[in-house]
PDB file of C-alpha atoms in Angstrom:
ATOM      1  CA  MET A 159       0.234   0.295   0.251  1.00 63.00           C
ATOM      2  CA  SER A 160       1.908   3.341  -1.463  1.00 86.00           C
ATOM      3  CA  ALA A 161       0.611   6.652   0.718  1.00 94.00           C
ATOM      4  CA  LYS A 162       1.341   9.664  -1.166  1.00 96.00           C
ATOM      5  CA  THR A 163       1.623  12.833   0.765  1.00 97.00           C
ATOM      6  CA  VAL A 164      -1.277  15.850   0.137  1.00 97.00           C
ATOM      7  CA  MET A 165      -0.079  17.994   2.093  1.00 98.00           C
ATOM      8  CA  THR A 166       2.843  18.389   3.667  1.00 98.00           C
ATOM      9  CA  ALA A 167       4.190  20.232   7.832  1.00 98.00           C
ATOM     10  CA  GLU A 168       4.182  23.512   5.330  1.00 98.00           C
ATOM     11  CA  ASP A 169       0.654  23.498   3.882  1.00 98.00           C
ATOM     12  CA  MET A 170      -0.306  22.174   7.556  1.00 98.00           C
ATOM     13  CA  ARG A 171       0.789  25.324   9.136  1.00 98.00           C
ATOM     14  CA  ARG A 172      -1.190  28.084   6.429  1.00 98.00           C
ATOM     15  CA  THR A 173      -3.935  25.777   6.690  1.00 98.00           C
ATOM     16  CA  LEU A 174      -4.181  26.213  10.493  1.00 98.00           C
ATOM     17  CA  SER A 175      -3.217  29.769   9.935  1.00 98.00           C
ATOM     18  CA  ARG A 176      -6.039  30.075   7.355  1.00 98.00           C
ATOM     19  CA  ILE A 177      -8.829  28.531   9.795  1.00 98.00           C
ATOM     20  CA  ALA A 178      -7.457  31.032  12.774  1.00 98.00           C
ATOM     21  CA  HIS A 179      -8.485  34.851  10.350  1.00 98.00           C
ATOM     22  CA  GLU A 180     -11.688  32.656   9.105  1.00 98.00           C
ATOM     23  CA  ILE A 181     -13.035  32.364  12.816  1.00 98.00           C
ATOM     24  CA  VAL A 182     -11.734  35.432  14.283  1.00 98.00           C
ATOM     25  CA  GLU A 183     -13.525  37.708  10.880  1.00 97.00           C
ATOM     26  CA  ARG A 184     -16.691  35.010  11.428  1.00 97.00           C
ATOM     27  CA  THR A 185     -16.963  35.418  15.280  1.00 95.00           C
ATOM     28  CA  LYS A 186     -18.203  38.637  16.543  1.00 91.00           C
ATOM     29  CA  ASP A 187     -16.399  38.647  20.356  1.00 95.00           C
ATOM     30  CA  ILE A 188     -13.779  36.377  20.257  1.00 96.00           C
ATOM     31  CA  LYS A 189     -13.997  35.575  23.785  1.00 96.00           C
ATOM     32  CA  SER A 190     -16.719  34.314  23.553  1.00 97.00           C
ATOM     33  CA  VAL A 191     -14.962  30.717  21.702  1.00 98.00           C
ATOM     34  CA  VAL A 192     -14.598  26.983  23.121  1.00 98.00           C
ATOM     35  CA  LEU A 193     -12.711  25.767  21.169  1.00 98.00           C
ATOM     36  CA  VAL A 194     -12.964  21.396  21.462  1.00 98.00           C
ATOM     37  CA  GLY A 195     -10.492  18.873  20.103  1.00 98.00           C
ATOM     38  CA  MET A 196     -12.366  15.618  19.317  1.00 97.00           C
ATOM     39  CA  GLN A 197      -9.552  12.746  21.113  1.00 95.00           C
ATOM     40  CA  THR A 198      -7.357  12.445  18.909  1.00 90.00           C
ATOM     41  CA  ARG A 199      -6.021  14.441  16.535  1.00 97.00           C
ATOM     42  CA  GLY A 200      -8.208  16.698  16.512  1.00 98.00           C
ATOM     43  CA  VAL A 201      -6.960  18.286  20.522  1.00 98.00           C
ATOM     44  CA  PRO A 202      -3.400  19.130  19.583  1.00 98.00           C
ATOM     45  CA  LEU A 203      -5.613  20.645  16.191  1.00 98.00           C
ATOM     46  CA  ALA A 204      -7.793  22.913  18.764  1.00 98.00           C
ATOM     47  CA  ASN A 205      -4.006  23.812  20.909  1.00 98.00           C
ATOM     48  CA  ARG A 206      -2.418  24.699  17.813  1.00 98.00           C
ATOM     49  CA  LEU A 207      -5.839  26.913  16.079  1.00 98.00           C
ATOM     50  CA  ALA A 208      -5.697  28.665  19.943  1.00 98.00           C
ATOM     51  CA  SER A 209      -2.203  29.641  20.019  1.00 98.00           C
ATOM     52  CA  LEU A 210      -2.463  31.390  16.657  1.00 98.00           C
ATOM     53  CA  ILE A 211      -4.982  32.971  17.415  1.00 98.00           C
ATOM     54  CA  ALA A 212      -3.850  34.686  20.731  1.00 98.00           C
ATOM     55  CA  ASP A 213      -1.037  35.576  18.590  1.00 98.00           C
ATOM     56  CA  PHE A 214      -3.301  36.980  15.446  1.00 95.00           C
ATOM     57  CA  GLU A 215      -5.964  38.242  18.773  1.00 96.00           C
ATOM     58  CA  LYS A 216      -4.327  38.599  21.787  1.00 97.00           C
ATOM     59  CA  VAL A 217      -6.961  36.551  23.333  1.00 96.00           C
ATOM     60  CA  GLN A 218      -6.940  33.168  24.982  1.00 97.00           C
ATOM     61  CA  VAL A 219      -9.446  31.048  23.610  1.00 98.00           C
ATOM     62  CA  PRO A 220     -10.261  27.867  26.072  1.00 98.00           C
ATOM     63  CA  VAL A 221      -9.593  24.906  24.580  1.00 98.00           C
ATOM     64  CA  GLY A 222     -11.450  21.251  26.110  1.00 98.00           C
ATOM     65  CA  ALA A 223     -11.072  17.494  24.601  1.00 98.00           C
ATOM     66  CA  LEU A 224     -13.980  15.653  24.143  1.00 97.00           C
ATOM     67  CA  ASP A 225     -14.104  11.809  24.082  1.00 95.00           C
ATOM     68  CA  PHE A 226     -17.603  10.758  22.025  1.00 93.00           C
ATOM     69  CA  SER A 227     -16.811   7.075  21.853  1.00 89.00           C
ATOM     70  CA  LEU A 228     -19.256   6.354  23.842  1.00 88.00           C
ATOM     71  CA  TYR A 229     -22.019   8.202  22.187  1.00 89.00           C
ATOM     72  CA  ARG A 230     -20.915   6.428  18.458  1.00 82.00           C
ATOM     73  CA  ASP A 231     -23.794   4.748  16.517  1.00 79.00           C
ATOM     74  CA  ASP A 232     -21.810   1.102  15.807  1.00 72.00           C
ATOM     75  CA  LEU A 233     -20.933   0.509  19.658  1.00 69.00           C
ATOM     76  CA  GLY A 234     -23.286  -2.704  19.051  1.00 62.00           C
ATOM     77  CA  ARG A 235     -22.801  -3.200  14.807  1.00 64.00           C
ATOM     78  CA  ARG A 236     -19.226  -4.422  15.336  1.00 61.00           C
ATOM     79  CA  ASN A 237     -17.316  -6.264  17.563  1.00 61.00           C
ATOM     80  CA  PHE A 238     -15.937  -2.276  18.405  1.00 60.00           C
ATOM     81  CA  ASN A 239     -14.138  -2.199  21.697  1.00 65.00           C
ATOM     82  CA  PRO A 240     -13.553   1.391  21.941  1.00 67.00           C
ATOM     83  CA  GLN A 241     -11.219   2.546  24.181  1.00 72.00           C
ATOM     84  CA  VAL A 242     -11.992   5.977  25.860  1.00 75.00           C
ATOM     85  CA  LYS A 243     -10.021   8.912  26.444  1.00 83.00           C
ATOM     86  CA  SER A 244     -10.317  12.215  28.372  1.00 85.00           C
ATOM     87  CA  THR A 245     -12.754  13.880  28.361  1.00 94.00           C
ATOM     88  CA  ASP A 246     -11.907  17.799  29.809  1.00 96.00           C
ATOM     89  CA  ILE A 247     -13.897  20.989  29.059  1.00 97.00           C
ATOM     90  CA  PRO A 248     -12.846  23.930  31.101  1.00 96.00           C
ATOM     91  CA  VAL A 249     -14.847  26.185  30.590  1.00 97.00           C
ATOM     92  CA  ASP A 250     -19.050  26.317  30.754  1.00 97.00           C
ATOM     93  CA  ILE A 251     -19.974  25.796  27.242  1.00 98.00           C
ATOM     94  CA  GLU A 252     -23.376  27.415  27.715  1.00 97.00           C
ATOM     95  CA  GLY A 253     -24.363  29.357  25.858  1.00 97.00           C
ATOM     96  CA  LYS A 254     -21.318  30.257  24.245  1.00 98.00           C
ATOM     97  CA  VAL A 255     -19.787  29.531  20.560  1.00 98.00           C
ATOM     98  CA  VAL A 256     -17.939  25.956  20.119  1.00 98.00           C
ATOM     99  CA  ILE A 257     -16.002  25.901  17.987  1.00 98.00           C
ATOM    100  CA  LEU A 258     -15.166  21.822  17.607  1.00 98.00           C
ATOM    101  CA  VAL A 259     -11.111  20.467  16.209  1.00 98.00           C
ATOM    102  CA  ASP A 260     -11.082  17.748  13.737  1.00 98.00           C
ATOM    103  CA  ASP A 261      -8.496  16.116  11.186  1.00 98.00           C
ATOM    104  CA  VAL A 262     -11.392  14.361   8.876  1.00 98.00           C
ATOM    105  CA  LEU A 263     -13.990  14.333   8.067  1.00 98.00           C
ATOM    106  CA  TYR A 264     -15.639  11.760   6.011  1.00 96.00           C
ATOM    107  CA  THR A 265     -19.359  10.329   7.036  1.00 95.00           C
ATOM    108  CA  GLY A 266     -20.345  12.638   9.251  1.00 96.00           C
ATOM    109  CA  ARG A 267     -20.973  10.322  12.340  1.00 94.00           C
ATOM    110  CA  SER A 268     -18.464  11.002  14.715  1.00 95.00           C
ATOM    111  CA  VAL A 269     -19.647  14.887  14.758  1.00 97.00           C
ATOM    112  CA  ARG A 270     -22.497  13.883  15.429  1.00 97.00           C
ATOM    113  CA  ALA A 271     -21.492  11.625  18.908  1.00 95.00           C
ATOM    114  CA  ALA A 272     -19.526  14.585  19.840  1.00 97.00           C
ATOM    115  CA  MET A 273     -22.684  16.116  19.560  1.00 97.00           C
ATOM    116  CA  ASP A 274     -24.455  13.920  21.158  1.00 96.00           C
ATOM    117  CA  ALA A 275     -21.764  13.972  24.595  1.00 96.00           C
ATOM    118  CA  LEU A 276     -21.209  18.440  24.181  1.00 97.00           C
ATOM    119  CA  ILE A 277     -24.888  18.807  25.174  1.00 96.00           C
ATOM    120  CA  ASP A 278     -23.632  16.381  27.925  1.00 95.00           C
ATOM    121  CA  TYR A 279     -21.958  19.044  29.255  1.00 96.00           C
ATOM    122  CA  GLY A 280     -24.036  22.630  28.507  1.00 96.00           C
ATOM    123  CA  ARG A 281     -25.960  24.340  26.174  1.00 97.00           C
ATOM    124  CA  PRO A 282     -23.721  26.152  24.119  1.00 98.00           C
ATOM    125  CA  GLN A 283     -25.734  29.592  21.763  1.00 97.00           C
ATOM    126  CA  VAL A 284     -23.443  27.309  18.676  1.00 98.00           C
ATOM    127  CA  ILE A 285     -22.036  24.166  17.329  1.00 98.00           C
ATOM    128  CA  GLN A 286     -19.546  24.818  14.870  1.00 98.00           C
ATOM    129  CA  LEU A 287     -16.439  22.420  13.036  1.00 98.00           C
ATOM    130  CA  ALA A 288     -13.041  22.658  11.695  1.00 98.00           C
ATOM    131  CA  VAL A 289     -11.604  20.320   9.834  1.00 98.00           C
ATOM    132  CA  LEU A 290      -8.380  19.945   9.150  1.00 98.00           C
ATOM    133  CA  VAL A 291      -9.451  17.698   5.526  1.00 98.00           C
ATOM    134  CA  ASP A 292     -12.896  17.077   4.471  1.00 98.00           C
ATOM    135  CA  ARG A 293     -12.600  14.144   2.555  1.00 97.00           C
ATOM    136  CA  GLY A 294     -17.082  13.940   1.653  1.00 94.00           C
ATOM    137  CA  HIS A 295     -19.126  10.369   1.587  1.00 95.00           C
ATOM    138  CA  ARG A 296     -21.405  12.151   3.959  1.00 96.00           C
ATOM    139  CA  GLU A 297     -23.887   9.578   5.324  1.00 94.00           C
ATOM    140  CA  LEU A 298     -25.691  12.273   7.761  1.00 95.00           C
ATOM    141  CA  PRO A 299     -26.113  15.910   6.867  1.00 96.00           C
ATOM    142  CA  ILE A 300     -23.090  17.291   8.454  1.00 97.00           C
ATOM    143  CA  ARG A 301     -21.373  20.127   6.858  1.00 97.00           C
ATOM    144  CA  ALA A 302     -17.771  21.436   8.327  1.00 98.00           C
ATOM    145  CA  ASP A 303     -18.730  25.377   8.559  1.00 98.00           C
ATOM    146  CA  TYR A 304     -14.169  25.573   8.191  1.00 98.00           C
ATOM    147  CA  VAL A 305     -11.921  23.482   6.089  1.00 98.00           C
ATOM    148  CA  GLY A 306      -9.108  23.676   5.600  1.00 98.00           C
ATOM    149  CA  LYS A 307      -8.904  20.994   2.658  1.00 98.00           C
ATOM    150  CA  ASN A 308     -11.396  19.155   0.484  1.00 97.00           C
ATOM    151  CA  ILE A 309      -9.820  16.045  -0.556  1.00 96.00           C
ATOM    152  CA  PRO A 310     -11.578  13.819  -2.656  1.00 92.00           C
ATOM    153  CA  SER A 311     -11.312  10.121  -2.458  1.00 94.00           C
ATOM    154  CA  ALA A 312     -12.749   7.065  -3.262  1.00 94.00           C
ATOM    155  CA  THR A 313     -13.964   5.010  -0.110  1.00 92.00           C
ATOM    156  CA  ASN A 314     -11.242   2.580  -0.372  1.00 93.00           C
ATOM    157  CA  GLU A 315      -8.280   4.887  -0.313  1.00 95.00           C
ATOM    158  CA  ASP A 316      -7.501   5.633   3.641  1.00 95.00           C
ATOM    159  CA  ILE A 317      -6.623   9.770   4.095  1.00 96.00           C
ATOM    160  CA  ARG A 318      -3.931   9.762   7.585  1.00 96.00           C
ATOM    161  CA  VAL A 319      -3.248  12.574   9.378  1.00 98.00           C
ATOM    162  CA  ARG A 320       0.359  12.585  11.242  1.00 98.00           C
ATOM    163  CA  LEU A 321       0.987  15.750  13.833  1.00 98.00           C
ATOM    164  CA  ALA A 322       3.704  16.438  15.903  1.00 97.00           C
ATOM    165  CA  GLU A 323       1.678  16.338  19.241  1.00 97.00           C
ATOM    166  CA  THR A 324       1.210  12.547  18.309  1.00 94.00           C
ATOM    167  CA  ASP A 325       2.554  10.887  15.489  1.00 96.00           C
ATOM    168  CA  THR A 326       6.513  12.553  15.398  1.00 95.00           C
ATOM    169  CA  MET A 327       5.537  14.529  12.372  1.00 97.00           C
ATOM    170  CA  ASP A 328       2.851  16.786  10.336  1.00 98.00           C
ATOM    171  CA  GLU A 329       2.074  16.341   7.113  1.00 98.00           C
ATOM    172  CA  VAL A 330      -1.254  14.545   6.079  1.00 98.00           C
ATOM    173  CA  LEU A 331      -1.343  10.737   3.583  1.00 97.00           C
ATOM    174  CA  ILE A 332      -3.528   9.362   1.611  1.00 97.00           C
ATOM    175  CA  SER A 333      -3.355   5.321   0.427  1.00 94.00           C
ATOM    176  CA  SER A 334      -5.630   2.761  -1.494  1.00 88.00           C
ATOM    177  CA  GLY A 335      -6.769   1.068   1.030  1.00 68.00           C
ATOM    178  CA  GLU A 336      -6.610  -2.422  -0.751  1.00 60.00           C
TER     179      GLU A 336
END
Protein backbone atom coordinates (compact mmCIF):
# COMPACT_ATOMS: atom_id res chain seq x y z
CA MET A 1 0.00 0.00 0.00
CA SER A 2 1.76 3.14 -1.20
CA ALA A 3 0.94 6.48 0.38
CA LYS A 4 1.04 9.85 -1.31
CA THR A 5 1.62 13.07 0.63
CA VAL A 6 -1.23 15.50 0.00
CA MET A 7 -0.28 18.07 2.66
CA THR A 8 3.19 18.85 3.97
CA ALA A 9 4.00 20.37 7.34
CA GLU A 10 4.19 23.80 5.68
CA ASP A 11 0.82 23.25 3.97
CA MET A 12 -0.69 22.35 7.34
CA ARG A 13 0.82 25.41 9.02
CA ARG A 14 -0.61 27.74 6.38
CA THR A 15 -3.97 25.98 6.43
CA LEU A 16 -4.35 26.20 10.21
CA SER A 17 -3.36 29.86 10.09
CA ARG A 18 -6.10 30.49 7.51
CA ILE A 19 -8.70 28.62 9.60
CA ALA A 20 -7.71 30.63 12.70
CA HIS A 21 -8.14 33.87 10.73
CA GLU A 22 -11.54 32.70 9.46
CA ILE A 23 -12.67 31.93 13.02
CA VAL A 24 -11.65 35.43 14.13
CA GLU A 25 -13.34 37.06 11.11
CA ARG A 26 -16.64 35.17 11.50
CA THR A 27 -16.94 35.49 15.27
CA LYS A 28 -18.26 38.79 16.61
CA ASP A 29 -16.90 38.19 20.09
CA ILE A 30 -13.79 35.99 20.03
CA LYS A 31 -13.95 35.84 23.84
CA SER A 32 -17.14 33.76 23.53
CA VAL A 33 -15.35 30.99 21.62
CA VAL A 34 -14.41 27.63 23.11
CA LEU A 35 -12.41 25.24 20.95
CA VAL A 36 -13.11 21.58 21.68
CA GLY A 37 -10.83 19.01 20.09
CA MET A 38 -12.32 15.66 19.24
CA GLN A 39 -10.07 12.91 20.62
CA THR A 40 -7.43 12.12 19.40
CA ARG A 41 -5.96 14.36 16.69
CA GLY A 42 -8.56 17.10 17.05
CA VAL A 43 -7.08 18.05 20.42
CA PRO A 44 -3.62 19.13 19.20
CA LEU A 45 -5.25 20.86 16.23
CA ALA A 46 -7.51 22.81 18.62
CA ASN A 47 -4.47 23.78 20.69
CA ARG A 48 -2.67 24.99 17.57
CA LEU A 49 -5.69 27.07 16.51
CA ALA A 50 -5.92 28.60 20.00
CA SER A 51 -2.24 29.50 19.87
CA LEU A 52 -2.65 31.14 16.47
CA ILE A 53 -5.71 33.10 17.63
CA ALA A 54 -3.75 34.26 20.68
CA ASP A 55 -0.95 35.45 18.38
CA PHE A 56 -3.39 37.38 16.15
CA GLU A 57 -5.84 38.73 18.72
CA LYS A 58 -3.99 38.58 22.07
CA VAL A 59 -6.94 36.59 23.45
CA GLN A 60 -6.60 33.19 25.09
CA VAL A 61 -9.37 30.99 23.72
CA PRO A 62 -10.15 28.06 26.04
CA VAL A 63 -9.44 24.61 24.64
CA GLY A 64 -11.11 21.40 25.69
CA ALA A 65 -10.79 17.74 24.77
CA LEU A 66 -13.85 15.60 24.07
CA ASP A 67 -14.09 11.82 24.07
CA PHE A 68 -17.23 10.73 22.23
CA SER A 69 -16.51 7.03 21.84
CA LEU A 70 -19.42 5.89 24.01
CA TYR A 71 -21.83 8.03 21.94
CA ARG A 72 -20.98 6.29 18.65
CA ASP A 73 -23.87 4.63 16.83
CA ASP A 74 -21.81 1.56 15.90
CA LEU A 75 -20.96 0.32 19.40
CA GLY A 76 -23.18 -2.76 19.14
CA ARG A 77 -22.82 -3.35 15.41
CA ARG A 78 -19.30 -4.70 15.17
CA ASN A 79 -16.61 -6.17 17.32
CA PHE A 80 -15.75 -2.71 18.55
CA ASN A 81 -14.08 -2.11 21.88
CA PRO A 82 -13.57 1.64 22.16
CA GLN A 83 -10.59 2.99 24.03
CA VAL A 84 -12.14 5.65 26.21
CA LYS A 85 -9.99 8.75 26.45
CA SER A 86 -10.35 11.76 28.68
CA THR A 87 -12.83 14.57 28.32
CA ASP A 88 -11.71 17.90 29.72
CA ILE A 89 -13.74 20.99 28.97
CA PRO A 90 -12.25 23.65 31.26
CA VAL A 91 -15.05 26.22 31.01
CA ASP A 92 -18.83 26.30 31.06
CA ILE A 93 -20.05 26.04 27.45
CA GLU A 94 -23.54 27.37 28.19
CA GLY A 95 -24.27 30.15 25.67
CA LYS A 96 -20.80 29.95 24.10
CA VAL A 97 -19.67 29.55 20.51
CA VAL A 98 -18.25 26.03 20.63
CA ILE A 99 -16.09 24.99 17.72
CA LEU A 100 -15.52 21.26 17.46
CA VAL A 101 -12.14 20.54 15.89
CA ASP A 102 -11.21 17.30 14.12
CA ASP A 103 -8.63 16.11 11.65
CA VAL A 104 -10.79 14.41 8.97
CA LEU A 105 -14.49 14.75 8.17
CA TYR A 106 -15.78 11.64 6.43
CA THR A 107 -19.26 10.18 7.01
CA GLY A 108 -20.27 12.68 9.68
CA ARG A 109 -21.02 9.99 12.26
CA SER A 110 -18.14 10.95 14.57
CA VAL A 111 -19.28 14.57 14.53
CA ARG A 112 -22.85 13.53 15.37
CA ALA A 113 -21.54 11.49 18.30
CA ALA A 114 -19.37 14.40 19.43
CA MET A 115 -22.34 16.79 19.36
CA ASP A 116 -24.37 14.35 21.46
CA ALA A 117 -21.51 14.12 23.97
CA LEU A 118 -21.02 17.89 24.02
CA ILE A 119 -24.66 18.60 24.84
CA ASP A 120 -24.20 16.68 28.10
CA TYR A 121 -21.92 19.55 29.20
CA GLY A 122 -24.36 22.38 28.50
CA ARG A 123 -26.25 24.19 25.77
CA PRO A 124 -23.93 26.26 23.59
CA GLN A 125 -25.25 29.25 21.66
CA VAL A 126 -23.96 27.56 18.52
CA ILE A 127 -21.83 24.55 17.62
CA GLN A 128 -19.51 24.91 14.65
CA LEU A 129 -17.09 22.46 13.08
CA ALA A 130 -13.50 22.99 11.94
CA VAL A 131 -11.67 20.21 10.12
CA LEU A 132 -8.25 19.97 8.56
CA VAL A 133 -9.48 17.66 5.77
CA ASP A 134 -12.93 17.04 4.29
CA ARG A 135 -12.83 13.87 2.21
CA GLY A 136 -16.53 13.68 1.32
CA HIS A 137 -18.78 10.58 1.45
CA ARG A 138 -21.20 12.00 4.02
CA GLU A 139 -23.83 9.66 5.46
CA LEU A 140 -25.42 12.35 7.63
CA PRO A 141 -26.37 15.96 6.79
CA ILE A 142 -23.29 17.44 8.47
CA ARG A 143 -20.91 19.99 7.00
CA ALA A 144 -17.88 21.80 8.33
CA ASP A 145 -17.93 25.55 8.90
CA TYR A 146 -14.15 25.74 8.50
CA VAL A 147 -12.35 23.39 6.09
CA GLY A 148 -8.61 23.28 5.63
CA LYS A 149 -8.58 21.25 2.44
CA ASN A 150 -11.12 19.26 0.46
CA ILE A 151 -9.52 16.00 -0.64
CA PRO A 152 -11.89 13.99 -2.82
CA SER A 153 -11.24 10.32 -2.19
CA ALA A 154 -12.57 6.92 -3.06
CA THR A 155 -14.22 4.93 -0.29
CA ASN A 156 -11.40 2.36 -0.50
CA GLU A 157 -8.76 5.02 0.15
CA ASP A 158 -7.48 6.05 3.56
CA ILE A 159 -6.66 9.59 4.62
CA ARG A 160 -4.12 9.68 7.43
CA VAL A 161 -3.28 12.86 9.32
CA ARG A 162 0.02 12.74 11.15
CA LEU A 163 0.77 15.39 13.75
CA ALA A 164 4.02 16.14 15.54
CA GLU A 165 2.24 15.87 18.90
CA THR A 166 1.03 12.32 18.27
CA ASP A 167 3.09 10.99 15.36
CA THR A 168 6.42 12.92 15.49
CA MET A 169 5.78 14.75 12.19
CA ASP A 170 3.17 16.80 10.35
CA GLU A 171 1.72 15.52 7.08
CA VAL A 172 -1.45 14.26 5.47
CA LEU A 173 -1.25 11.05 3.43
CA ILE A 174 -3.68 9.31 1.11
CA SER A 175 -3.31 5.63 0.36
CA SER A 176 -5.24 2.90 -1.34
CA GLY A 177 -7.05 0.66 1.10
CA GLU A 178 -6.56 -2.38 -1.11
